[in-house]
Amino acid sequence: MNNDSLLLLRMINEGRTLNEISSALGLSNKQLFVKFSMLRNSGYLFDRYYNYDGNISYSISNPFENKVNHIRIETEDNLQTIRALLTSDSHLGNINDNIRCLDGMMEYCIKEGIHIIFNSGDFFEGIYKNNKNSRHKTAQEQLSYGLKVYPYDKNILTITVLGNHDATIWSESGIDVKDVLEERRHDIIPIGYGDGVACIGPYRFSLQHPLLASNSPKINHDMINLRGHSHKFKIVTSTNSLLIYVPTISKVSTLSNPNPIPSMIDMTLKIKDGKIYDEYFQQLLFINDKPNRIGEFQYYVPIKGISMGNL
């Protein structure tokens, strides 16, 4: 093991963040991802810890612990506002994916000081037989393309569930997209196929994308439910819960939405006395590849903060 690897392991044990390690070693975060991959191939496993400001830190993983489909993003105790961008169905590798809109999404987050992006699935186009809309013939080509073109910022995390299109890469090619993302893009955080839970402090978000057409939407109470697949924006309210159908950021059509306009949702949640008391959802349509505000939707549905003890 060379000196750089030993120094990297020492800084991990000291609790240094990814950006601190990057500065100390004079390496970009992407170069560090390669070093983490090399250590992983040598038998080292890592757990990652995420912060609301986009920072990542690591620890040596216990291989005997059971891994579940949830992540937690640490916050300050006096958190008063949660802001995140909601997107879905990027379908990277489809001829109608839209890289310019993804770049615009990242530029918007940087400008607005948003560090968290929630993606509700179908991150990749997937591998379907006789798919005339795929840019690539193999899963390896599609994954390499998607990892290259998806925009990067060292202070922005993308949390994604994996949908039915992502699942075909595993079923048709034997490649687990979750493993690929975890190894090669630490800023893109997969939380499972079909559904998973992401926590910002004690506040829980259920990310969903059906793996079968017959899957009906789940309503998890005391959570904000973010569902992909429909390619359309819609909000369904009920007592102590919200179900948000997150629109596509691509131009990939569906039977229910044959001519989608790429869009995304700017979500702001106001917190008081341990409850979310105001929810704002601003839809932004991409017109000439630039996000344009078209309206704001405000709700007053109190969502109780949930203890992390049962996760």
CSV table of C-alpha atoms in Angstrom, one decimal:
chain,number,residue,atom,x,y,z
A,1,MET,CA,0.0,0.0,0.0
A,2,ASN,CA,1.5,3.4,-1.0
A,3,ASN,CA,1.8,6.4,1.2
A,4,ASP,CA,-1.2,8.3,-0.3
A,5,SER,CA,-3.5,5.3,0.5
A,6,LEU,CA,-2.2,5.2,4.1
A,7,LEU,CA,-2.7,8.9,4.5
A,8,LEU,CA,-6.2,8.6,3.0
A,9,LEU,CA,-7.1,5.9,5.5
A,10,ARG,CA,-5.7,7.9,8.4
A,11,MET,CA,-7.7,11.0,7.5
A,12,ILE,CA,-10.8,8.8,7.2
A,13,ASN,CA,-10.2,7.6,10.7
A,14,GLU,CA,-9.8,11.2,11.8
A,15,GLY,CA,-13.3,12.0,10.5
A,16,ARG,CA,-12.1,14.4,7.8
A,17,THR,CA,-14.7,15.3,5.2
A,18,LEU,CA,-14.3,14.5,1.5
A,19,ASN,CA,-13.6,18.2,0.7
A,20,GLU,CA,-11.0,18.4,3.5
A,21,ILE,CA,-9.2,15.3,2.3
A,22,SER,CA,-9.3,16.7,-1.3
A,23,SER,CA,-7.6,19.9,-0.1
A,24,ALA,CA,-5.0,18.1,2.0
A,25,LEU,CA,-4.0,15.7,-0.7
A,26,GLY,CA,-4.2,18.2,-3.6
A,27,LEU,CA,-6.6,15.9,-5.4
A,28,SER,CA,-10.0,16.5,-6.9
A,29,ASN,CA,-13.0,14.7,-5.4
A,30,LYS,CA,-13.3,12.7,-8.6
A,31,GLN,CA,-9.7,11.6,-8.3
A,32,LEU,CA,-10.4,10.6,-4.7
A,33,PHE,CA,-13.3,8.4,-5.9
A,34,VAL,CA,-10.8,6.5,-7.9
A,35,LYS,CA,-8.6,5.9,-4.9
A,36,PHE,CA,-11.6,4.8,-2.8
A,37,SER,CA,-12.4,2.4,-5.6
A,38,MET,CA,-8.9,1.0,-5.5
A,39,LEU,CA,-9.1,0.5,-1.7
A,40,ARG,CA,-12.5,-1.2,-2.1
A,41,ASN,CA,-10.9,-3.6,-4.6
A,42,SER,CA,-8.3,-4.3,-2.0
A,43,GLY,CA,-10.9,-5.3,0.5
A,44,TYR,CA,-11.7,-2.1,2.3
A,45,LEU,CA,-15.4,-1.2,2.7
A,46,PHE,CA,-16.7,2.3,3.7
A,47,ASP,CA,-19.8,3.7,5.2
A,48,ARG,CA,-20.6,7.2,4.1
A,49,TYR,CA,-22.1,10.1,6.2
A,50,TYR,CA,-23.9,13.0,4.5
A,51,ASN,CA,-24.5,16.5,5.6
A,52,TYR,CA,-27.2,18.9,4.6
A,53,ASP,CA,-24.4,21.3,3.2
A,54,GLY,CA,-23.4,18.6,0.7
A,55,ASN,CA,-20.3,17.4,2.5
A,56,ILE,CA,-19.5,13.6,2.8
A,57,SER,CA,-17.4,11.9,5.4
A,58,TYR,CA,-16.4,8.2,5.7
A,59,SER,CA,-15.7,5.4,8.2
A,60,ILE,CA,-14.5,1.8,7.7
A,61,SER,CA,-17.6,-0.4,7.3
A,62,ASN,CA,-18.6,-3.3,9.4
A,63,PRO,CA,-19.2,-6.1,6.8
A,64,PHE,CA,-21.5,-8.0,9.2
A,65,GLU,CA,-24.0,-5.1,9.5
A,66,ASN,CA,-27.3,-5.5,7.6
A,67,LYS,CA,-27.7,-2.7,5.0
A,68,VAL,CA,-31.2,-1.2,4.5
A,69,ASN,CA,-32.7,1.1,1.9
A,70,HIS,CA,-32.3,4.4,3.8
A,71,ILE,CA,-29.8,7.1,4.3
A,72,ARG,CA,-29.6,10.0,6.8
A,73,ILE,CA,-28.4,13.5,6.1
A,74,GLU,CA,-27.1,15.2,9.2
A,75,THR,CA,-28.4,18.7,10.0
A,76,GLU,CA,-28.0,21.4,12.6
A,77,ASP,CA,-30.3,21.0,15.6
A,78,ASN,CA,-32.0,24.3,15.0
A,79,LEU,CA,-32.9,23.5,11.4
A,80,GLN,CA,-35.8,25.8,10.3
A,81,THR,CA,-36.0,25.3,6.6
A,82,ILE,CA,-35.4,22.3,4.3
A,83,ARG,CA,-34.9,23.0,0.7
A,84,ALA,CA,-34.3,20.4,-2.0
A,85,LEU,CA,-34.8,20.0,-5.7
A,86,LEU,CA,-37.1,17.2,-6.9
A,87,THR,CA,-36.5,15.6,-10.3
A,88,SER,CA,-37.2,12.2,-11.9
A,89,ASP,CA,-36.9,10.0,-15.0
A,90,SER,CA,-33.7,11.4,-16.4
A,91,HIS,CA,-33.4,8.2,-18.6
A,92,LEU,CA,-29.7,8.8,-19.3
A,93,GLY,CA,-28.9,6.9,-22.5
A,94,ASN,CA,-32.2,7.5,-24.2
A,95,ILE,CA,-32.0,9.6,-27.4
A,96,ASN,CA,-34.5,12.0,-25.7
A,97,ASP,CA,-32.6,12.4,-22.5
A,98,ASN,CA,-31.7,16.1,-21.9
A,99,ILE,CA,-28.2,16.8,-20.7
A,100,ARG,CA,-28.6,20.6,-21.1
A,101,CYS,CA,-31.6,20.5,-18.7
A,102,LEU,CA,-29.5,18.5,-16.2
A,103,ASP,CA,-26.7,21.1,-16.5
A,104,GLY,CA,-29.4,23.8,-16.0
A,105,MET,CA,-30.6,21.9,-12.9
A,106,MET,CA,-27.2,21.9,-11.4
A,107,GLU,CA,-26.5,25.5,-12.2
A,108,TYR,CA,-29.9,26.4,-10.6
A,109,CYS,CA,-28.9,24.5,-7.4
A,110,ILE,CA,-25.5,26.3,-7.3
A,111,LYS,CA,-27.2,29.7,-7.8
A,112,GLU,CA,-29.9,29.1,-5.2
A,113,GLY,CA,-27.7,27.4,-2.6
A,114,ILE,CA,-29.5,24.0,-2.8
A,115,HIS,CA,-27.3,21.1,-1.8
A,116,ILE,CA,-29.8,18.2,-2.1
A,117,ILE,CA,-31.4,16.7,-5.2
A,118,PHE,CA,-34.0,14.0,-4.9
A,119,ASN,CA,-34.4,11.8,-8.0
A,120,SER,CA,-37.4,9.5,-8.1
A,121,GLY,CA,-36.1,6.9,-10.4
A,122,ASP,CA,-35.3,5.7,-13.9
A,123,PHE,CA,-31.9,7.4,-13.6
A,124,PHE,CA,-30.7,5.4,-16.6
A,125,GLU,CA,-32.7,4.4,-19.7
A,126,GLY,CA,-32.0,0.7,-19.1
A,127,ILE,CA,-31.5,-2.2,-21.5
A,128,TYR,CA,-34.7,-3.3,-23.3
A,129,LYS,CA,-34.6,-5.6,-26.3
A,130,ASN,CA,-35.2,-3.8,-29.6
A,131,ASN,CA,-35.2,-0.4,-28.0
A,132,LYS,CA,-34.9,2.0,-30.9
A,133,ASN,CA,-34.6,4.9,-28.5
A,134,SER,CA,-31.4,3.8,-26.8
A,135,ARG,CA,-28.1,5.5,-27.6
A,136,HIS,CA,-26.2,2.4,-26.7
A,137,LYS,CA,-26.2,-1.3,-27.4
A,138,THR,CA,-24.7,-2.4,-24.1
A,139,ALA,CA,-25.2,-1.7,-20.4
A,140,GLN,CA,-21.5,-0.8,-20.0
A,141,GLU,CA,-21.7,1.8,-22.7
A,142,GLN,CA,-24.8,3.3,-21.2
A,143,LEU,CA,-23.5,3.4,-17.7
A,144,SER,CA,-20.2,5.0,-18.8
A,145,TYR,CA,-22.1,7.6,-20.7
A,146,GLY,CA,-24.5,8.4,-17.9
A,147,LEU,CA,-21.7,8.7,-15.3
A,148,LYS,CA,-19.8,11.0,-17.6
A,149,VAL,CA,-22.6,13.4,-18.6
A,150,TYR,CA,-24.5,13.7,-15.3
A,151,PRO,CA,-23.3,17.0,-13.9
A,152,TYR,CA,-21.1,17.3,-10.8
A,153,ASP,CA,-20.6,19.8,-8.0
A,154,LYS,CA,-18.6,19.0,-4.8
A,155,ASN,CA,-21.3,20.5,-2.6
A,156,ILE,CA,-24.4,18.9,-4.1
A,157,LEU,CA,-25.7,15.4,-3.4
A,158,THR,CA,-28.2,13.5,-5.6
A,159,ILE,CA,-30.2,10.9,-3.8
A,160,THR,CA,-32.0,8.5,-6.1
A,161,VAL,CA,-34.2,5.5,-6.0
A,162,LEU,CA,-33.8,3.1,-8.9
A,163,GLY,CA,-36.8,2.4,-11.2
A,164,ASN,CA,-38.0,-0.2,-13.6
A,165,HIS,CA,-35.7,1.0,-16.4
A,166,ASP,CA,-32.6,0.9,-14.1
A,167,ALA,CA,-33.6,-2.6,-13.0
A,168,THR,CA,-33.4,-4.0,-16.5
A,169,ILE,CA,-29.7,-3.3,-16.5
A,170,TRP,CA,-29.4,-5.8,-13.7
A,171,SER,CA,-31.9,-8.3,-15.1
A,172,GLU,CA,-30.6,-8.2,-18.7
A,173,SER,CA,-26.9,-7.7,-18.1
A,174,GLY,CA,-26.2,-8.8,-14.5
A,175,ILE,CA,-24.9,-5.4,-13.5
A,176,ASP,CA,-26.2,-3.9,-10.3
A,177,VAL,CA,-26.6,-0.1,-10.9
A,178,LYS,CA,-26.5,0.5,-7.2
A,179,ASP,CA,-23.0,-1.0,-6.9
A,180,VAL,CA,-21.8,1.0,-9.9
A,181,LEU,CA,-23.0,4.3,-8.5
A,182,GLU,CA,-21.7,3.6,-5.0
A,183,GLU,CA,-18.3,2.8,-6.4
A,184,ARG,CA,-17.9,5.5,-9.1
A,185,ARG,CA,-20.0,8.5,-8.1
A,186,HIS,CA,-20.0,9.2,-4.3
A,187,ASP,CA,-22.2,12.3,-5.0
A,188,ILE,CA,-25.0,10.1,-6.4
A,189,ILE,CA,-26.5,8.1,-3.6
A,190,PRO,CA,-28.8,5.1,-4.6
A,191,ILE,CA,-31.1,3.9,-1.9
A,192,GLY,CA,-32.5,0.8,-3.5
A,193,TYR,CA,-34.7,-0.5,-6.3
A,194,GLY,CA,-38.4,0.5,-6.2
A,195,ASP,CA,-38.4,2.4,-2.9
A,196,GLY,CA,-36.2,3.8,-0.2
A,197,VAL,CA,-36.2,6.3,2.6
A,198,ALA,CA,-34.0,9.4,2.9
A,199,CYS,CA,-33.9,11.4,6.2
A,200,ILE,CA,-32.9,15.0,6.5
A,201,GLY,CA,-32.5,15.2,10.2
A,202,PRO,CA,-35.6,13.6,11.7
A,203,TYR,CA,-37.7,14.4,8.6
A,204,ARG,CA,-38.4,11.4,6.4
A,205,PHE,CA,-38.9,11.3,2.6
A,206,SER,CA,-40.1,8.1,0.8
A,207,LEU,CA,-38.7,7.9,-2.7
A,208,GLN,CA,-40.7,5.5,-5.0
A,209,HIS,CA,-40.6,4.2,-8.5
A,210,PRO,CA,-42.7,1.2,-9.5
A,211,LEU,CA,-40.8,-1.8,-10.8
A,212,LEU,CA,-44.0,-3.2,-12.3
A,213,ALA,CA,-46.7,-1.3,-14.2
A,214,SER,CA,-49.3,-2.7,-11.7
A,215,ASN,CA,-47.7,-1.2,-8.7
A,216,SER,CA,-50.0,1.2,-7.0
A,217,PRO,CA,-48.7,4.3,-5.2
A,218,LYS,CA,-47.8,3.8,-1.5
A,219,ILE,CA,-48.8,6.4,1.0
A,220,ASN,CA,-46.4,6.4,3.9
A,221,HIS,CA,-47.8,8.5,6.7
A,222,ASP,CA,-45.6,11.0,8.6
A,223,MET,CA,-43.5,11.2,5.4
A,224,ILE,CA,-43.3,13.2,2.2
A,225,ASN,CA,-43.8,10.6,-0.6
A,226,LEU,CA,-41.9,11.4,-3.9
A,227,ARG,CA,-43.0,9.1,-6.7
A,228,GLY,CA,-41.6,8.9,-10.3
A,229,HIS,CA,-42.7,7.0,-13.4
A,230,SER,CA,-45.7,9.1,-14.5
A,231,HIS,CA,-43.5,11.9,-16.0
A,232,LYS,CA,-46.1,14.4,-14.8
A,233,PHE,CA,-46.4,16.7,-11.8
A,234,LYS,CA,-49.3,16.2,-9.4
A,235,ILE,CA,-49.8,16.5,-5.6
A,236,VAL,CA,-52.1,14.4,-3.6
A,237,THR,CA,-52.8,15.4,0.0
A,238,SER,CA,-54.1,13.4,3.0
A,239,THR,CA,-54.0,13.6,6.7
A,240,ASN,CA,-50.4,14.0,7.8
A,241,SER,CA,-48.9,13.0,4.5
A,242,LEU,CA,-48.2,14.2,1.0
A,243,LEU,CA,-47.8,12.2,-2.2
A,244,ILE,CA,-45.9,14.1,-4.9
A,245,TYR,CA,-45.7,12.8,-8.5
A,246,VAL,CA,-42.4,14.2,-9.7
A,247,PRO,CA,-42.2,15.2,-13.4
A,248,THR,CA,-39.5,14.1,-15.8
A,249,ILE,CA,-36.5,16.2,-16.6
A,250,SER,CA,-36.1,14.5,-20.0
A,251,LYS,CA,-38.1,14.5,-23.2
A,252,VAL,CA,-38.9,10.8,-22.9
A,253,SER,CA,-42.6,10.2,-23.7
A,254,THR,CA,-45.1,7.9,-22.0
A,255,LEU,CA,-48.6,6.8,-22.9
A,256,SER,CA,-50.0,9.2,-20.3
A,257,ASN,CA,-47.6,12.0,-21.3
A,258,PRO,CA,-46.7,11.7,-25.0
A,259,ASN,CA,-45.1,15.2,-25.2
A,260,PRO,CA,-43.5,16.0,-21.9
A,261,ILE,CA,-41.8,19.4,-21.2
A,262,PRO,CA,-38.8,18.8,-19.0
A,263,SER,CA,-39.3,20.3,-15.6
A,264,MET,CA,-38.3,20.1,-11.9
A,265,ILE,CA,-39.7,21.1,-8.5
A,266,ASP,CA,-38.1,23.5,-6.1
A,267,MET,CA,-39.3,22.3,-2.6
A,268,THR,CA,-39.1,24.4,0.5
A,269,LEU,CA,-40.3,23.2,3.9
A,270,LYS,CA,-40.7,25.4,6.9
A,271,ILE,CA,-40.2,23.9,10.3
A,272,LYS,CA,-41.5,25.0,13.7
A,273,ASP,CA,-41.7,23.1,17.0
A,274,GLY,CA,-40.6,19.9,15.4
A,275,LYS,CA,-43.2,20.0,12.7
A,276,ILE,CA,-43.3,20.9,9.0
A,277,TYR,CA,-46.0,23.6,8.9
A,278,ASP,CA,-45.6,25.2,5.5
A,279,GLU,CA,-44.7,23.4,2.2
A,280,TYR,CA,-43.9,25.2,-1.0
A,281,PHE,CA,-43.6,23.5,-4.4
A,282,GLN,CA,-42.4,25.6,-7.3
A,283,GLN,CA,-42.5,24.0,-10.7
A,284,LEU,CA,-39.9,25.1,-13.1
A,285,LEU,CA,-40.3,24.3,-16.8
A,286,PHE,CA,-37.3,24.1,-19.1
A,287,ILE,CA,-37.9,26.4,-22.0
A,288,ASN,CA,-34.9,26.7,-24.4
A,289,ASP,CA,-33.1,24.6,-21.8
A,290,LYS,CA,-33.5,27.2,-19.1
A,291,PRO,CA,-35.7,26.8,-16.0
A,292,ASN,CA,-38.7,29.1,-15.9
A,293,ARG,CA,-41.0,29.5,-12.9
A,294,ILE,CA,-44.6,28.9,-13.8
A,295,GLY,CA,-46.4,28.9,-10.5
A,296,GLU,CA,-46.1,28.2,-6.8
A,297,PHE,CA,-48.2,25.8,-4.8
A,298,GLN,CA,-48.5,26.2,-1.0
A,299,TYR,CA,-49.9,23.6,1.4
A,300,TYR,CA,-50.5,23.7,5.2
A,301,VAL,CA,-50.3,20.0,6.0
A,302,PRO,CA,-48.5,19.4,9.4
A,303,ILE,CA,-46.1,16.5,9.1
A,304,LYS,CA,-44.8,15.3,12.4
A,305,GLY,CA,-41.0,14.7,12.8
A,306,ILE,CA,-40.2,11.0,13.2
A,307,SER,CA,-37.6,9.5,15.5
A,308,MET,CA,-34.7,7.8,13.8
A,309,GLY,CA,-34.8,5.0,16.4
A,310,ASN,CA,-36.8,2.6,14.3
A,311,LEU,CA,-34.6,2.8,11.2
